[in-house]
Amino acid sequence: MSRRLSVAFVAFVAMAACGRGKTEGGAGASADASAGADASAGASAGAGADASAGADAGGDDESVYLDGLPKAAKSIGHTSVVFKIELTTGKKAAFKPASRRGPIRYKGEIAARRLGVALGLPNVPRAFFRTFEAAKLAGAKDADEMIVHDGAVRGALMPWIDGLSFLALEQAPLSAEWKQWLRRSESIPDDRQELARQISTLVAFDFVTANWDRWSGGNVGIDKATGTLLYIDNDGAFFEVPPSEGLQRNKKLLDGVDKFSRSFVVRLKALDDDALDHALGEETPGVPLLSAKALAGVHARRKQLLELIDAKSGDAGADATLAFP
């Protein structure tokens, strides 16, 4: 596929996935300026895809998250700074600000969302750029960790998922079960086929994004009504220099997977370097969401993943390797 066609393919996916672009509802002069910049960035492919589609497609209109201001905030983070906030629109959300613990970790949530949309994955929850007056969050624990510029703090806002359940993929007995399902010589119970497919894609997705924190516990949700896995907590992804231990763990998990989703692989192959950069888009007009170094890492890991899948297909055959739809 040519680069021009690849970029067009991603643009088509983003357009199909997103609704209208909206500005942020940040308060204060600095917050308002950031809001306008984000609205412009949202016009580009990638940023516009943040608005809707995915795990919670058909849910609340994005305006209730982009227009509301915090009226209550509570710290819920452990390794990173995270607040559960109630907005003036009546909605609840998780807000991950720029903080001293991770000045740009919030970008991982946005980048993961955009990549998920480009790959047609319904598993990555919505994430929006928001800029708030720091004073609106000042009463919450860990607020002193926020990085504040001109009285405002920037970060990623994720709609709160009421009744979220977690799937302990990293713990026995489920850990051993899914690893066995995804081996070439093993069968998968009929009632576990869809779960196995989504876990396979999760392992591949995290390899590309270099999310080193997925397997620390409590980072995979599940919508019990639909059986959809939710790839939550992506702020450990897209580092310029990911922790080597995390990369090694992700590679070991990937090496143990012999069965992949055919549609996922087709979309990943279409997402060449230019199309990938286009999908991840900008943070503000003229400023890419990810640095050149971070993007180069994503490019390299995508290529490595596809080479590994091709090698497995050569050994076992394409039908056995691309075993899921």
Tab-separated table of C-alpha atoms in Angstrom:
chain	number	residue	atom	x	y	z
A	1	MET	CA	0.000	0.000	0.000
A	2	SER	CA	1.426	3.438	-0.921
A	3	ARG	CA	2.041	6.057	1.740
A	4	ARG	CA	-0.665	8.274	0.240
A	5	LEU	CA	-3.213	5.483	0.428
A	6	SER	CA	-2.122	4.575	3.955
A	7	VAL	CA	-2.643	8.124	5.195
A	8	ALA	CA	-5.989	8.263	3.426
A	9	PHE	CA	-6.969	4.983	5.091
A	10	VAL	CA	-6.223	6.362	8.565
A	11	ALA	CA	-7.996	9.625	7.802
A	12	PHE	CA	-11.063	7.646	6.749
A	13	VAL	CA	-11.012	5.675	10.009
A	14	ALA	CA	-10.638	8.841	12.066
A	15	MET	CA	-13.479	10.585	10.224
A	16	ALA	CA	-15.735	7.598	10.683
A	17	ALA	CA	-14.899	7.441	14.359
A	18	CYS	CA	-15.241	11.044	15.390
A	19	GLY	CA	-18.000	13.551	15.825
A	20	ARG	CA	-17.619	17.304	15.610
A	21	GLY	CA	-14.575	18.980	17.111
A	22	LYS	CA	-15.045	20.846	20.378
A	23	THR	CA	-13.003	23.220	22.466
A	24	GLU	CA	-12.043	22.657	26.058
A	25	GLY	CA	-13.940	24.292	28.865
A	26	GLY	CA	-10.888	25.393	30.875
A	27	ALA	CA	-11.374	28.504	33.027
A	28	GLY	CA	-9.084	31.503	33.225
A	29	ALA	CA	-7.157	33.325	30.516
A	30	SER	CA	-4.409	30.693	30.275
A	31	ALA	CA	-6.890	27.848	30.273
A	32	ASP	CA	-8.990	29.537	27.600
A	33	ALA	CA	-5.958	30.004	25.382
A	34	SER	CA	-5.083	26.331	25.674
A	35	ALA	CA	-8.675	25.418	24.899
A	36	GLY	CA	-8.597	27.340	21.642
A	37	ALA	CA	-5.335	25.723	20.662
A	38	ASP	CA	-6.722	22.280	21.335
A	39	ALA	CA	-9.772	23.001	19.218
A	40	SER	CA	-7.508	23.829	16.294
A	41	ALA	CA	-5.410	20.724	16.879
A	42	GLY	CA	-8.609	18.710	16.918
A	43	ALA	CA	-9.226	19.630	13.315
A	44	SER	CA	-6.264	17.476	12.291
A	45	ALA	CA	-6.579	13.725	11.869
A	46	GLY	CA	-5.883	11.981	15.140
A	47	ALA	CA	-7.002	14.779	17.420
A	48	GLY	CA	-10.499	14.749	15.962
A	49	ALA	CA	-10.736	11.055	16.656
A	50	ASP	CA	-10.616	11.722	20.387
A	51	ALA	CA	-14.172	12.928	20.418
A	52	SER	CA	-16.106	9.706	20.172
A	53	ALA	CA	-16.191	6.062	19.072
A	54	GLY	CA	-14.581	3.145	20.817
A	55	ALA	CA	-15.541	1.414	24.019
A	56	ASP	CA	-18.129	4.017	24.942
A	57	ALA	CA	-19.401	4.977	21.498
A	58	GLY	CA	-23.004	6.063	21.608
A	59	GLY	CA	-22.607	7.336	25.177
A	60	ASP	CA	-22.643	10.913	26.410
A	61	ASP	CA	-21.938	13.709	23.987
A	62	GLU	CA	-18.358	14.863	24.421
A	63	SER	CA	-19.473	18.417	25.232
A	64	VAL	CA	-20.445	17.368	28.756
A	65	TYR	CA	-16.778	16.545	29.364
A	66	LEU	CA	-15.250	19.366	27.352
A	67	ASP	CA	-17.465	22.167	28.680
A	68	GLY	CA	-17.701	21.229	32.371
A	69	LEU	CA	-15.462	22.642	35.100
A	70	PRO	CA	-14.386	20.803	38.258
A	71	LYS	CA	-16.573	21.379	41.278
A	72	ALA	CA	-15.114	18.551	43.390
A	73	ALA	CA	-11.883	16.567	43.165
A	74	LYS	CA	-10.409	13.587	45.000
A	75	SER	CA	-6.979	12.033	44.570
A	76	ILE	CA	-7.146	8.379	43.475
A	77	GLY	CA	-3.654	7.891	42.062
A	78	HIS	CA	-0.892	5.617	43.271
A	79	THR	CA	2.207	5.730	41.057
A	80	SER	CA	0.839	8.705	39.096
A	81	VAL	CA	-1.221	11.750	39.991
A	82	VAL	CA	-4.891	11.131	39.172
A	83	PHE	CA	-8.021	12.877	40.378
A	84	LYS	CA	-11.604	11.743	40.286
A	85	ILE	CA	-13.512	14.907	39.540
A	86	GLU	CA	-17.132	15.923	39.358
A	87	LEU	CA	-17.877	18.421	36.617
A	88	THR	CA	-20.378	21.251	36.623
A	89	THR	CA	-22.209	19.365	33.864
A	90	GLY	CA	-22.948	16.617	36.412
A	91	LYS	CA	-20.525	14.111	34.880
A	92	LYS	CA	-17.652	12.353	36.607
A	93	ALA	CA	-14.224	11.822	35.108
A	94	ALA	CA	-10.643	10.870	35.864
A	95	PHE	CA	-8.136	13.668	35.287
A	96	LYS	CA	-4.416	13.001	34.886
A	97	PRO	CA	-2.543	16.311	34.995
A	98	ALA	CA	1.007	17.175	34.104
A	99	SER	CA	2.812	16.513	37.359
A	100	ARG	CA	6.249	16.263	38.870
A	101	ARG	CA	5.813	12.485	38.953
A	102	GLY	CA	5.322	12.481	35.177
A	103	PRO	CA	5.324	15.811	33.336
A	104	ILE	CA	4.029	14.366	30.049
A	105	ARG	CA	2.584	11.007	31.082
A	106	TYR	CA	-0.925	12.299	30.402
A	107	LYS	CA	-0.057	12.317	26.698
A	108	GLY	CA	0.008	8.517	26.752
A	109	GLU	CA	-3.752	8.456	27.372
A	110	ILE	CA	-4.408	10.668	24.351
A	111	ALA	CA	-1.949	8.828	22.110
A	112	ALA	CA	-3.358	5.416	23.064
A	113	ARG	CA	-6.865	6.596	22.295
A	114	ARG	CA	-5.862	7.949	18.895
A	115	LEU	CA	-3.940	4.813	17.986
A	116	GLY	CA	-6.840	2.641	19.123
A	117	VAL	CA	-9.233	4.560	16.872
A	118	ALA	CA	-6.839	4.288	13.912
A	119	LEU	CA	-6.645	0.529	14.440
A	120	GLY	CA	-10.399	0.151	14.807
A	121	LEU	CA	-10.156	-1.047	18.411
A	122	PRO	CA	-13.212	-0.492	20.616
A	123	ASN	CA	-11.110	-1.172	23.712
A	124	VAL	CA	-9.357	2.139	24.415
A	125	PRO	CA	-11.633	4.535	26.350
A	126	ARG	CA	-12.100	8.147	25.358
A	127	ALA	CA	-9.495	10.673	26.473
A	128	PHE	CA	-9.649	14.446	26.014
A	129	PHE	CA	-7.179	17.262	26.523
A	130	ARG	CA	-8.389	19.618	29.244
A	131	THR	CA	-6.841	22.658	30.876
A	132	PHE	CA	-8.203	23.769	34.234
A	133	GLU	CA	-7.489	26.534	36.692
A	134	ALA	CA	-5.187	24.907	39.224
A	135	ALA	CA	-7.208	26.534	41.998
A	136	LYS	CA	-10.173	24.321	41.063
A	137	LEU	CA	-8.146	21.265	42.168
A	138	ALA	CA	-6.115	22.856	44.947
A	139	GLY	CA	-8.020	21.220	47.807
A	140	ALA	CA	-7.315	17.658	46.697
A	141	LYS	CA	-4.488	15.510	47.984
A	142	ASP	CA	-1.484	15.501	45.587
A	143	ALA	CA	-2.553	18.827	44.059
A	144	ASP	CA	0.852	20.194	45.043
A	145	GLU	CA	2.387	17.694	42.570
A	146	MET	CA	0.738	19.378	39.586
A	147	ILE	CA	2.810	21.402	37.133
A	148	VAL	CA	1.110	24.791	36.899
A	149	HIS	CA	1.706	27.464	34.258
A	150	ASP	CA	0.034	30.860	34.611
A	151	GLY	CA	-2.419	29.420	37.108
A	152	ALA	CA	-3.527	26.570	34.831
A	153	VAL	CA	-2.791	22.857	34.668
A	154	ARG	CA	-3.067	20.714	31.557
A	155	GLY	CA	-3.818	17.030	31.367
A	156	ALA	CA	-5.977	14.208	30.029
A	157	LEU	CA	-9.611	13.756	31.023
A	158	MET	CA	-11.247	10.316	30.793
A	159	PRO	CA	-14.995	9.829	31.339
A	160	TRP	CA	-15.642	7.890	34.543
A	161	ILE	CA	-16.873	4.339	33.990
A	162	ASP	CA	-19.401	3.501	36.712
A	163	GLY	CA	-19.364	-0.096	37.886
A	164	LEU	CA	-16.060	-0.822	36.160
A	165	SER	CA	-14.839	-4.347	36.801
A	166	PHE	CA	-11.241	-5.457	36.493
A	167	LEU	CA	-9.833	-8.613	34.979
A	168	ALA	CA	-6.686	-9.835	36.721
A	169	LEU	CA	-4.905	-11.102	33.622
A	170	GLU	CA	-1.598	-10.937	35.482
A	171	GLN	CA	-2.715	-13.303	38.267
A	172	ALA	CA	-3.243	-17.047	38.507
A	173	PRO	CA	-5.217	-18.922	37.399
A	174	LEU	CA	-6.257	-16.639	34.517
A	175	SER	CA	-2.682	-15.745	33.602
A	176	ALA	CA	-1.770	-19.352	32.870
A	177	GLU	CA	-5.065	-19.974	31.081
A	178	TRP	CA	-4.844	-17.191	28.501
A	179	LYS	CA	-1.182	-17.841	27.812
A	180	GLN	CA	-2.089	-21.466	27.045
A	181	TRP	CA	-4.999	-20.446	24.797
A	182	LEU	CA	-2.699	-18.344	22.640
A	183	ARG	CA	-0.088	-21.029	22.028
A	184	ARG	CA	-0.086	-22.582	18.563
A	185	SER	CA	-0.727	-26.169	19.656
A	186	GLU	CA	-3.477	-25.391	22.173
A	187	SER	CA	-7.216	-25.115	21.654
A	188	ILE	CA	-9.426	-22.336	23.003
A	189	PRO	CA	-12.798	-23.117	24.648
A	190	ASP	CA	-15.658	-21.833	22.525
A	191	ASP	CA	-16.837	-19.487	25.258
A	192	ARG	CA	-13.351	-17.974	25.583
A	193	GLN	CA	-12.643	-17.263	21.905
A	194	GLU	CA	-13.580	-13.584	22.067
A	195	LEU	CA	-11.709	-13.019	25.321
A	196	ALA	CA	-8.624	-14.710	23.888
A	197	ARG	CA	-8.789	-12.525	20.778
A	198	GLN	CA	-8.919	-9.336	22.814
A	199	ILE	CA	-6.044	-10.423	25.070
A	200	SER	CA	-3.917	-11.253	22.029
A	201	THR	CA	-4.567	-7.782	20.637
A	202	LEU	CA	-3.858	-6.184	24.027
A	203	VAL	CA	-0.428	-7.821	24.154
A	204	ALA	CA	0.336	-6.635	20.607
A	205	PHE	CA	-1.030	-3.127	21.243
A	206	ASP	CA	1.035	-2.715	24.413
A	207	PHE	CA	4.141	-3.907	22.595
A	208	VAL	CA	3.730	-1.155	20.005
A	209	THR	CA	2.981	1.535	22.606
A	210	ALA	CA	5.631	0.215	25.057
A	211	ASN	CA	3.194	0.406	27.951
A	212	TRP	CA	5.447	-0.859	30.733
A	213	ASP	CA	2.786	-0.508	33.459
A	214	ARG	CA	-0.002	-2.732	32.105
A	215	TRP	CA	0.886	-5.793	34.145
A	216	SER	CA	1.399	-4.080	37.508
A	217	GLY	CA	-2.225	-4.895	38.404
A	218	GLY	CA	-5.683	-3.388	37.922
A	219	ASN	CA	-4.982	-1.955	34.468
A	220	VAL	CA	-7.413	-4.032	32.405
A	221	GLY	CA	-11.110	-3.378	32.784
A	222	ILE	CA	-14.062	-5.257	31.379
A	223	ASP	CA	-17.537	-4.213	30.347
A	224	LYS	CA	-19.481	-7.206	31.608
A	225	ALA	CA	-22.532	-6.283	29.548
A	226	THR	CA	-20.659	-6.612	26.252
A	227	GLY	CA	-17.585	-8.634	27.195
A	228	THR	CA	-15.346	-5.851	25.899
A	229	LEU	CA	-11.924	-5.555	27.505
A	230	LEU	CA	-11.022	-1.971	28.346
A	231	TYR	CA	-7.372	-1.052	27.901
A	232	ILE	CA	-7.313	1.547	30.667
A	233	ASP	CA	-4.362	3.386	32.244
A	234	ASN	CA	-2.121	4.114	29.287
A	235	ASP	CA	0.022	6.815	30.872
A	236	GLY	CA	2.926	4.363	31.038
A	237	ALA	CA	3.039	4.242	27.234
A	238	PHE	CA	4.861	6.160	24.493
A	239	PHE	CA	7.916	7.101	26.573
A	240	GLU	CA	10.959	8.353	24.681
A	241	VAL	CA	13.031	5.820	26.634
A	242	PRO	CA	10.733	3.130	28.057
A	243	PRO	CA	12.072	1.181	31.066
A	244	SER	CA	14.111	-1.748	29.755
A	245	GLU	CA	12.500	-4.162	32.211
A	246	GLY	CA	9.055	-3.262	30.902
A	247	LEU	CA	10.144	-3.677	27.288
A	248	GLN	CA	11.612	-7.085	28.044
A	249	ARG	CA	8.419	-8.201	29.774
A	250	ASN	CA	6.291	-7.028	26.857
A	251	LYS	CA	8.551	-8.831	24.371
A	252	LYS	CA	8.433	-12.045	26.388
A	253	LEU	CA	4.638	-11.928	26.473
A	254	LEU	CA	4.504	-11.241	22.742
A	255	ASP	CA	6.864	-14.122	21.956
A	256	GLY	CA	4.412	-16.439	23.713
A	257	VAL	CA	1.478	-15.362	21.522
A	258	ASP	CA	1.009	-17.456	18.359
A	259	LYS	CA	-2.531	-16.369	17.457
A	260	PHE	CA	-3.496	-12.879	16.294
A	261	SER	CA	-6.492	-10.999	14.918
A	262	ARG	CA	-6.401	-10.843	11.122
A	263	SER	CA	-8.248	-7.498	10.995
A	264	PHE	CA	-5.871	-5.991	13.558
A	265	VAL	CA	-2.831	-7.076	11.559
A	266	VAL	CA	-4.314	-5.756	8.295
A	267	ARG	CA	-4.905	-2.344	9.869
A	268	LEU	CA	-1.475	-2.304	11.488
A	269	LYS	CA	0.183	-3.046	8.139
A	270	ALA	CA	-1.740	-0.184	6.542
A	271	LEU	CA	-0.495	2.156	9.258
A	272	ASP	CA	2.952	2.939	7.840
A	273	ASP	CA	5.172	5.576	9.442
A	274	ASP	CA	3.501	8.546	7.752
A	275	ALA	CA	0.011	7.261	8.489
A	276	LEU	CA	0.963	6.493	12.079
A	277	ASP	CA	2.297	10.008	12.631
A	278	HIS	CA	-0.879	11.392	11.082
A	279	ALA	CA	-3.063	9.270	13.352
A	280	LEU	CA	-1.249	10.343	16.524
A	281	GLY	CA	-1.548	13.926	15.383
A	282	GLU	CA	-0.780	17.134	17.245
A	283	GLU	CA	-1.174	18.395	20.787
A	284	THR	CA	-1.493	22.012	19.680
A	285	PRO	CA	-1.312	23.416	16.152
A	286	GLY	CA	2.109	22.739	14.706
A	287	VAL	CA	3.274	20.771	17.745
A	288	PRO	CA	3.182	16.952	17.421
A	289	LEU	CA	1.642	15.071	20.301
A	290	LEU	CA	4.749	12.882	20.605
A	291	SER	CA	8.398	13.817	20.138
A	292	ALA	CA	10.383	12.590	17.143
A	293	LYS	CA	12.241	10.194	19.441
A	294	ALA	CA	9.042	8.743	20.878
A	295	LEU	CA	7.576	8.351	17.376
A	296	ALA	CA	10.710	6.597	16.161
A	297	GLY	CA	10.275	4.050	18.942
A	298	VAL	CA	6.659	3.417	17.927
A	299	HIS	CA	7.721	2.994	14.286
A	300	ALA	CA	10.425	0.489	15.251
A	301	ARG	CA	8.166	-1.581	17.506
A	302	ARG	CA	5.386	-1.693	14.888
A	303	LYS	CA	7.901	-2.998	12.364
A	304	GLN	CA	9.267	-5.518	14.861
A	305	LEU	CA	5.761	-6.774	15.666
A	306	LEU	CA	4.869	-7.256	12.002
A	307	GLU	CA	8.148	-9.079	11.338
A	308	LEU	CA	7.443	-11.411	14.255
A	309	ILE	CA	3.914	-12.132	13.012
A	310	ASP	CA	5.237	-12.780	9.493
A	311	ALA	CA	7.816	-15.191	10.910
A	312	LYS	CA	5.170	-17.053	12.886
A	313	SER	CA	2.979	-17.197	9.779
A	314	GLY	CA	5.897	-18.654	7.851
A	315	ASP	CA	6.329	-21.387	10.445
A	316	ALA	CA	2.693	-22.295	11.096
A	317	GLY	CA	0.840	-20.831	8.122
A	318	ALA	CA	-1.180	-17.640	7.873
A	319	ASP	CA	-4.505	-19.232	8.810
A	320	ALA	CA	-3.101	-20.721	12.014
A	321	THR	CA	-1.356	-17.483	12.994
A	322	LEU	CA	-4.159	-15.098	12.009
A	323	ALA	CA	-6.574	-17.295	13.899
A	324	PHE	CA	-9.010	-14.574	14.995
A	325	PRO	CA	-11.194	-12.379	12.762
